[in-house]
mmCIF file of C-alpha atoms in Angstrom:
data_model
loop_
_atom_site.group_PDB
_atom_site.id
_atom_site.type_symbol
_atom_site.label_atom_id
_atom_site.label_comp_id
_atom_site.label_asym_id
_atom_site.label_seq_id
_atom_site.Cartn_x
_atom_site.Cartn_y
_atom_site.Cartn_z
ATOM 1 C CA UNK A 1 -170.974 137.816 118.648
ATOM 2 C CA UNK A 2 -172.554 140.833 120.267
ATOM 3 C CA UNK A 3 -170.131 143.724 120.772
ATOM 4 C CA UNK A 4 -170.934 143.980 124.497
ATOM 5 C CA UNK A 5 -170.134 140.313 125.018
ATOM 6 C CA UNK A 6 -166.955 140.735 123.005
ATOM 7 C CA UNK A 7 -165.928 143.741 125.113
ATOM 8 C CA UNK A 8 -166.630 141.764 128.307
ATOM 9 C CA UNK A 9 -164.490 138.872 127.059
ATOM 10 C CA UNK A 10 -161.623 141.211 126.185
ATOM 11 C CA UNK A 11 -161.851 142.890 129.604
ATOM 12 C CA UNK A 12 -161.871 139.474 131.302
ATOM 13 C CA UNK A 13 -158.817 138.398 129.325
ATOM 14 C CA UNK A 14 -156.931 141.601 130.146
ATOM 15 C CA UNK A 15 -157.656 141.166 133.865
ATOM 16 C CA UNK A 16 -156.671 137.489 133.898
ATOM 17 C CA UNK A 17 -153.760 137.507 131.460
ATOM 18 C CA UNK A 18 -150.997 135.154 132.602
ATOM 19 C CA UNK A 19 -147.727 136.779 133.666
ATOM 20 C CA UNK A 20 -145.943 134.778 130.994
ATOM 21 C CA UNK A 21 -147.319 134.085 127.526
ATOM 22 C CA UNK A 22 -148.422 130.417 127.375
ATOM 23 C CA UNK A 23 -147.494 129.884 123.720
ATOM 24 C CA UNK A 24 -143.670 129.899 124.055
ATOM 25 C CA UNK A 25 -144.027 127.815 127.226
ATOM 26 C CA UNK A 26 -146.119 125.213 125.388
ATOM 27 C CA UNK A 27 -143.722 125.150 122.430
ATOM 28 C CA UNK A 28 -140.812 124.655 124.828
ATOM 29 C CA UNK A 29 -142.576 121.618 126.340
ATOM 30 C CA UNK A 30 -143.532 120.143 122.950
ATOM 31 C CA UNK A 31 -139.926 120.177 121.762
ATOM 32 C CA UNK A 32 -138.487 121.289 118.455
ATOM 33 C CA UNK A 33 -138.821 117.995 116.575
ATOM 34 C CA UNK A 34 -142.592 117.665 116.983
ATOM 35 C CA UNK A 35 -143.819 121.294 116.970
ATOM 36 C CA UNK A 36 -144.931 121.483 113.363
ATOM 37 C CA UNK A 37 -146.612 118.027 113.101
ATOM 38 C CA UNK A 38 -148.465 118.487 116.407
ATOM 39 C CA UNK A 39 -149.654 121.990 115.586
ATOM 40 C CA UNK A 40 -150.666 120.890 112.086
ATOM 41 C CA UNK A 41 -152.795 117.997 113.351
ATOM 42 C CA UNK A 42 -154.342 120.176 116.062
ATOM 43 C CA UNK A 43 -155.394 122.711 113.430
ATOM 44 C CA UNK A 44 -157.083 119.937 111.456
ATOM 45 C CA UNK A 45 -158.929 118.499 114.452
ATOM 46 C CA UNK A 46 -158.459 120.436 117.681
ATOM 47 C CA UNK A 47 -160.433 118.203 120.019
ATOM 48 C CA UNK A 48 -158.045 115.236 119.938
ATOM 49 C CA UNK A 49 -157.027 113.532 123.133
ATOM 50 C CA UNK A 50 -153.340 112.981 123.869
ATOM 51 C CA UNK A 51 -153.250 109.308 122.841
ATOM 52 C CA UNK A 52 -155.363 109.955 119.741
ATOM 53 C CA UNK A 53 -152.929 112.672 118.686
ATOM 54 C CA UNK A 54 -149.993 110.306 119.229
ATOM 55 C CA UNK A 55 -151.652 107.642 117.066
ATOM 56 C CA UNK A 56 -152.498 110.182 114.347
ATOM 57 C CA UNK A 57 -148.952 111.521 114.074
ATOM 58 C CA UNK A 58 -147.265 108.220 114.822
ATOM 59 C CA UNK A 59 -144.019 107.326 116.562
ATOM 60 C CA UNK A 60 -143.836 110.322 118.934
ATOM 61 C CA UNK A 61 -141.185 109.968 121.598
ATOM 62 C CA UNK A 62 -142.019 111.435 125.013
ATOM 63 C CA UNK A 63 -140.222 114.612 126.109
ATOM 64 C CA UNK A 64 -139.472 115.089 129.802
ATOM 65 C CA UNK A 65 -140.823 118.351 131.241
#
């Protein structure tokens, strides 16, 4: 990646950073029981749809938001 493009991306991120970090929020929604299996399968194949991820991991119970 060109350094000017990288600098532009960093500047864009700094200007549009969310007021609250999205990672703890996402982990709170996922729930403690399924954090590690979900994150593991997403690292293996990150373009999975919700139902495909459920089938891959198997027997996931829904967590109310």
